[in-house]
Amino acid sequence: MTAHPSSARPLALALAGLLALAGCSATASSPTIPPVDATATSSPAATLPGASSGIPAGCPTAQPAALPAGQTRTVTVETSKGRIVLSLAGALSPIAVGNFVALASCGYYDGVVFHRLVPGFVIQGGDGQFGRVGADGKLSAASAAKVGTGGPGYAIQDEPVTTKYSRGVVAMARTSAPNSVGSQFFIVLDDAAATALAQANTYQIIGKVVTGMDVVDAIAAMPNAGDAAGNAAVDPLPMTKLTVSTP
């Protein structure tokens, strides 16, 4: 995955990496970070095992109810670098927004890291299967080897993308397989990322950042692997708490 739109690698390579982000089950041949190749040996989220012991009780085990088109939610994401406030609208992607709201409400994302940092493109997180930190605020070695390949244990249905990608947009990550969205999501860092993202037209947009893009930028600036294998965060930053409210 490219580190920046102005780098020698095309932004399409970053897009290819995003295709393999979410809702995959790790296999023996899976690399230690999400594969760049959209055809990598990963399985859709629907084949994932059930929720692990680290996932809070009461979280969904199948596609949750959609959020009606006329409804909106505000989700506040707390991190050690500051607060990010998201405005989500059911009209954008009712199924995907309902899924994100249900996972945020049950505490699924609490303690889950932003595992992929691609300056000028996206930051990505939400792997509650392998991206949940321990009491020391760190990923275990076993989790770090798989973070980015996990999900909630189920997948949701695809929906059309009805608006444009731009800086601050929040969208769900997925593999190249149909109906493979699970829990992983990304925040777009730059308007220039829109062209590459729109080429796929499959990443369900759920809302936008209304406060805290400076925090998003600070997270994006943290050290990453800086290679085409996925720009894995060197020291992944967890989301400490997500709170859902109705405007």
Short mmCIF file of C-alpha atoms in Angstrom, two decimals:
data_model
loop_
_atom_site.label_atom_id
_atom_site.label_comp_id
_atom_site.label_asym_id
_atom_site.label_seq_id
_atom_site.Cartn_x
_atom_site.Cartn_y
_atom_site.Cartn_z
CA MET A 1 0.00 0.00 0.00
CA THR A 2 1.28 3.40 -0.90
CA ALA A 3 2.38 5.70 1.87
CA HIS A 4 1.23 8.89 0.15
CA PRO A 5 -0.52 9.86 -3.08
CA SER A 6 2.61 11.65 -4.28
CA SER A 7 4.82 8.60 -3.85
CA ALA A 8 6.12 6.58 -6.79
CA ARG A 9 3.65 3.76 -6.14
CA PRO A 10 0.19 4.42 -7.59
CA LEU A 11 -2.65 5.13 -5.22
CA ALA A 12 -4.39 2.12 -6.73
CA LEU A 13 -1.95 -0.05 -4.78
CA ALA A 14 -3.32 1.44 -1.60
CA LEU A 15 -6.79 0.60 -2.84
CA ALA A 16 -5.77 -2.98 -3.45
CA GLY A 17 -4.55 -3.19 0.11
CA LEU A 18 -7.85 -1.89 1.38
CA LEU A 19 -9.68 -4.64 -0.47
CA ALA A 20 -8.11 -7.19 1.83
CA LEU A 21 -8.77 -5.38 5.02
CA ALA A 22 -11.82 -6.43 6.73
CA GLY A 23 -13.57 -9.52 7.66
CA CYS A 24 -10.93 -12.02 6.67
CA SER A 25 -9.97 -15.14 8.52
CA ALA A 26 -6.26 -15.78 8.82
CA THR A 27 -4.79 -18.79 7.09
CA ALA A 28 -1.43 -20.47 7.43
CA SER A 29 -0.19 -18.57 4.41
CA SER A 30 -1.46 -15.16 5.54
CA PRO A 31 1.25 -12.53 6.08
CA THR A 32 1.62 -10.81 9.42
CA ILE A 33 -0.33 -7.77 8.23
CA PRO A 34 -3.28 -7.54 5.83
CA PRO A 35 -2.30 -8.71 2.34
CA VAL A 36 -2.04 -6.12 -0.41
CA ASP A 37 -3.20 -8.48 -3.12
CA ALA A 38 -6.99 -8.49 -3.27
CA THR A 39 -6.82 -12.17 -4.23
CA ALA A 40 -4.79 -13.14 -1.16
CA THR A 41 -5.67 -16.37 0.61
CA SER A 42 -8.21 -14.87 2.96
CA SER A 43 -11.79 -15.96 3.50
CA PRO A 44 -14.88 -13.75 3.74
CA ALA A 45 -16.01 -12.71 7.20
CA ALA A 46 -18.98 -15.05 6.98
CA THR A 47 -16.60 -17.96 7.59
CA LEU A 48 -15.07 -16.45 10.72
CA PRO A 49 -15.47 -18.25 14.03
CA GLY A 50 -17.80 -16.76 16.60
CA ALA A 51 -16.89 -13.92 18.91
CA SER A 52 -13.69 -14.47 20.86
CA SER A 53 -13.54 -14.21 24.65
CA GLY A 54 -12.18 -10.67 24.36
CA ILE A 55 -15.29 -9.37 22.59
CA PRO A 56 -17.86 -7.91 25.02
CA ALA A 57 -20.93 -9.95 25.79
CA GLY A 58 -24.06 -8.75 24.06
CA CYS A 59 -22.37 -7.74 20.81
CA PRO A 60 -24.05 -8.85 17.57
CA THR A 61 -23.39 -12.32 16.23
CA ALA A 62 -25.21 -11.71 12.95
CA GLN A 63 -26.10 -8.70 10.83
CA PRO A 64 -27.84 -6.19 13.13
CA ALA A 65 -30.91 -4.17 12.23
CA ALA A 66 -30.40 -1.41 9.69
CA LEU A 67 -30.59 2.21 10.79
CA PRO A 68 -33.58 3.77 9.00
CA ALA A 69 -32.77 6.30 6.33
CA GLY A 70 -34.24 9.19 8.31
CA GLN A 71 -32.13 8.59 11.41
CA THR A 72 -28.67 9.80 12.40
CA ARG A 73 -26.27 9.00 15.21
CA THR A 74 -23.27 10.75 16.72
CA VAL A 75 -20.38 8.49 17.72
CA THR A 76 -17.61 9.90 19.92
CA VAL A 77 -14.30 8.06 19.70
CA GLU A 78 -11.92 8.64 22.59
CA THR A 79 -8.18 8.06 22.13
CA SER A 80 -5.06 9.05 24.02
CA LYS A 81 -4.41 11.64 21.31
CA GLY A 82 -7.82 13.24 21.59
CA ARG A 83 -11.45 12.91 20.64
CA ILE A 84 -12.90 12.14 17.21
CA VAL A 85 -16.60 12.83 16.69
CA LEU A 86 -18.41 11.04 13.86
CA SER A 87 -21.78 11.91 12.36
CA LEU A 88 -23.43 8.82 10.88
CA ALA A 89 -26.53 8.84 8.66
CA GLY A 90 -28.77 5.89 7.93
CA ALA A 91 -29.55 7.39 4.54
CA LEU A 92 -25.98 6.76 3.39
CA SER A 93 -25.87 2.98 4.02
CA PRO A 94 -28.65 1.77 6.34
CA ILE A 95 -27.20 -1.71 6.86
CA ALA A 96 -23.60 -0.60 7.37
CA VAL A 97 -24.55 2.27 9.66
CA GLY A 98 -26.80 0.00 11.73
CA ASN A 99 -23.93 -2.47 12.00
CA PHE A 100 -21.40 0.15 13.12
CA VAL A 101 -23.80 1.68 15.65
CA ALA A 102 -24.62 -1.74 17.12
CA LEU A 103 -20.93 -2.62 17.48
CA ALA A 104 -20.05 0.76 18.96
CA SER A 105 -22.98 0.57 21.40
CA CYS A 106 -22.00 -2.84 22.80
CA GLY A 107 -18.38 -1.82 23.42
CA TYR A 108 -16.95 -3.87 20.58
CA TYR A 109 -14.55 -1.13 19.49
CA ASP A 110 -13.36 -0.18 22.98
CA GLY A 111 -9.67 -1.05 23.24
CA VAL A 112 -9.38 -1.87 19.53
CA VAL A 113 -6.49 -0.32 17.61
CA PHE A 114 -6.00 1.63 14.43
CA HIS A 115 -3.73 -0.98 12.87
CA ARG A 116 -3.08 0.56 9.44
CA LEU A 117 -1.79 4.09 8.86
CA VAL A 118 -1.40 5.38 5.32
CA PRO A 119 -0.54 9.12 5.31
CA GLY A 120 -2.40 10.95 2.59
CA PHE A 121 -4.86 8.07 2.17
CA VAL A 122 -6.56 6.50 5.22
CA ILE A 123 -6.26 5.31 8.77
CA GLN A 124 -7.95 1.98 9.44
CA GLY A 125 -9.04 0.07 12.52
CA GLY A 126 -11.84 -1.96 14.03
CA ASP A 127 -10.53 -5.53 14.07
CA GLY A 128 -12.06 -6.56 17.38
CA GLN A 129 -10.99 -10.16 16.88
CA PHE A 130 -7.23 -9.57 16.73
CA GLY A 131 -6.85 -5.84 17.34
CA ARG A 132 -7.91 -5.61 20.98
CA VAL A 133 -5.21 -4.47 23.43
CA GLY A 134 -4.53 -6.07 26.79
CA ALA A 135 -4.33 -4.48 30.23
CA ASP A 136 -0.94 -3.03 29.28
CA GLY A 137 -2.45 -1.18 26.33
CA LYS A 138 -0.56 -3.33 23.83
CA LEU A 139 -1.39 -6.12 21.43
CA SER A 140 -0.09 -9.55 22.29
CA ALA A 141 2.47 -11.01 19.89
CA ALA A 142 -0.12 -13.49 18.65
CA SER A 143 -2.69 -10.75 18.01
CA ALA A 144 -0.16 -8.44 16.37
CA ALA A 145 0.64 -11.21 13.89
CA LYS A 146 -3.00 -11.33 12.76
CA VAL A 147 -4.40 -7.85 13.33
CA GLY A 148 -6.23 -6.63 10.26
CA THR A 149 -7.48 -10.06 9.24
CA GLY A 150 -10.31 -10.39 11.74
CA GLY A 151 -13.87 -9.29 12.25
CA PRO A 152 -16.94 -9.72 14.44
CA GLY A 153 -17.71 -13.29 13.35
CA TYR A 154 -20.28 -12.38 10.70
CA ALA A 155 -20.57 -10.29 7.53
CA ILE A 156 -23.17 -7.83 6.31
CA GLN A 157 -24.79 -7.26 2.93
CA ASP A 158 -23.27 -4.90 0.40
CA GLU A 159 -24.97 -1.59 -0.36
CA PRO A 160 -24.38 0.93 -3.16
CA VAL A 161 -22.13 3.92 -2.54
CA THR A 162 -24.34 6.97 -3.06
CA THR A 163 -22.01 9.84 -2.17
CA LYS A 164 -18.40 10.85 -2.76
CA TYR A 165 -15.29 9.91 -0.82
CA SER A 166 -13.48 12.95 0.58
CA ARG A 167 -11.36 14.00 3.54
CA GLY A 168 -13.09 13.01 6.77
CA VAL A 169 -15.40 10.42 5.23
CA VAL A 170 -15.86 7.24 7.28
CA ALA A 171 -16.41 4.01 5.35
CA MET A 172 -16.39 0.28 5.97
CA ALA A 173 -13.47 -1.86 4.82
CA ARG A 174 -13.96 -5.20 3.09
CA THR A 175 -12.28 -7.91 1.06
CA SER A 176 -12.75 -8.32 -2.67
CA ALA A 177 -15.48 -10.91 -2.01
CA PRO A 178 -19.12 -9.82 -2.13
CA ASN A 179 -20.84 -9.16 1.21
CA SER A 180 -17.60 -9.29 3.21
CA VAL A 181 -17.91 -6.20 5.42
CA GLY A 182 -17.48 -6.97 9.10
CA SER A 183 -16.26 -4.46 11.69
CA GLN A 184 -13.21 -2.80 10.17
CA PHE A 185 -13.55 0.79 8.98
CA PHE A 186 -11.38 3.60 7.69
CA ILE A 187 -11.27 7.40 7.72
CA VAL A 188 -10.20 9.17 4.53
CA LEU A 189 -7.32 11.61 5.04
CA ASP A 190 -7.24 13.48 1.74
CA ASP A 191 -9.63 14.42 -1.05
CA ALA A 192 -7.02 13.02 -3.45
CA ALA A 193 -7.87 9.50 -2.23
CA ALA A 194 -11.34 9.76 -3.75
CA THR A 195 -10.40 8.62 -7.24
CA ALA A 196 -8.81 5.36 -6.14
CA LEU A 197 -11.58 4.58 -3.66
CA ALA A 198 -14.31 5.34 -6.18
CA GLN A 199 -12.79 2.93 -8.69
CA ALA A 200 -14.02 0.07 -6.55
CA ASN A 201 -17.29 1.76 -5.52
CA THR A 202 -17.77 -0.88 -2.85
CA TYR A 203 -16.71 0.70 0.45
CA GLN A 204 -19.98 1.58 2.14
CA ILE A 205 -19.83 5.18 3.36
CA ILE A 206 -21.44 5.57 6.76
CA GLY A 207 -20.69 9.17 7.72
CA LYS A 208 -17.99 11.75 8.33
CA VAL A 209 -15.75 13.23 10.98
CA VAL A 210 -17.28 16.46 12.30
CA THR A 211 -14.72 17.16 15.03
CA GLY A 212 -11.22 15.83 15.52
CA MET A 213 -9.60 15.58 12.10
CA ASP A 214 -6.50 16.98 13.80
CA VAL A 215 -6.56 13.87 15.98
CA VAL A 216 -6.99 11.66 12.90
CA ASP A 217 -4.02 13.40 11.28
CA ALA A 218 -1.93 12.89 14.42
CA ILE A 219 -2.71 9.18 14.38
CA ALA A 220 -1.85 8.99 10.67
CA ALA A 221 1.53 10.59 11.42
CA MET A 222 2.53 7.86 13.88
CA PRO A 223 5.27 5.43 12.74
CA ASN A 224 4.23 2.73 10.32
CA ALA A 225 5.92 -0.05 8.42
CA GLY A 226 6.11 2.16 5.35
CA ASP A 227 6.00 -0.67 2.84
CA ALA A 228 3.65 -2.12 0.26
CA ALA A 229 2.55 -4.86 2.63
CA GLY A 230 -0.01 -2.67 4.31
CA ASN A 231 1.61 0.22 6.21
CA ALA A 232 1.03 -1.48 9.54
CA ALA A 233 1.22 0.78 12.58
CA VAL A 234 4.44 0.18 14.50
CA ASP A 235 2.78 0.92 17.84
CA PRO A 236 -0.98 0.70 17.14
CA LEU A 237 -3.11 3.25 18.99
CA PRO A 238 -6.30 1.92 20.58
CA MET A 239 -9.68 3.57 20.68
CA THR A 240 -10.29 3.73 24.41
CA LYS A 241 -14.06 4.28 24.35
CA LEU A 242 -16.85 4.81 21.83
CA THR A 243 -20.10 6.49 22.86
CA VAL A 244 -23.23 6.58 20.71
CA SER A 245 -25.81 9.35 21.02
CA THR A 246 -28.86 10.54 19.09
CA PRO A 247 -28.56 14.16 17.98
#
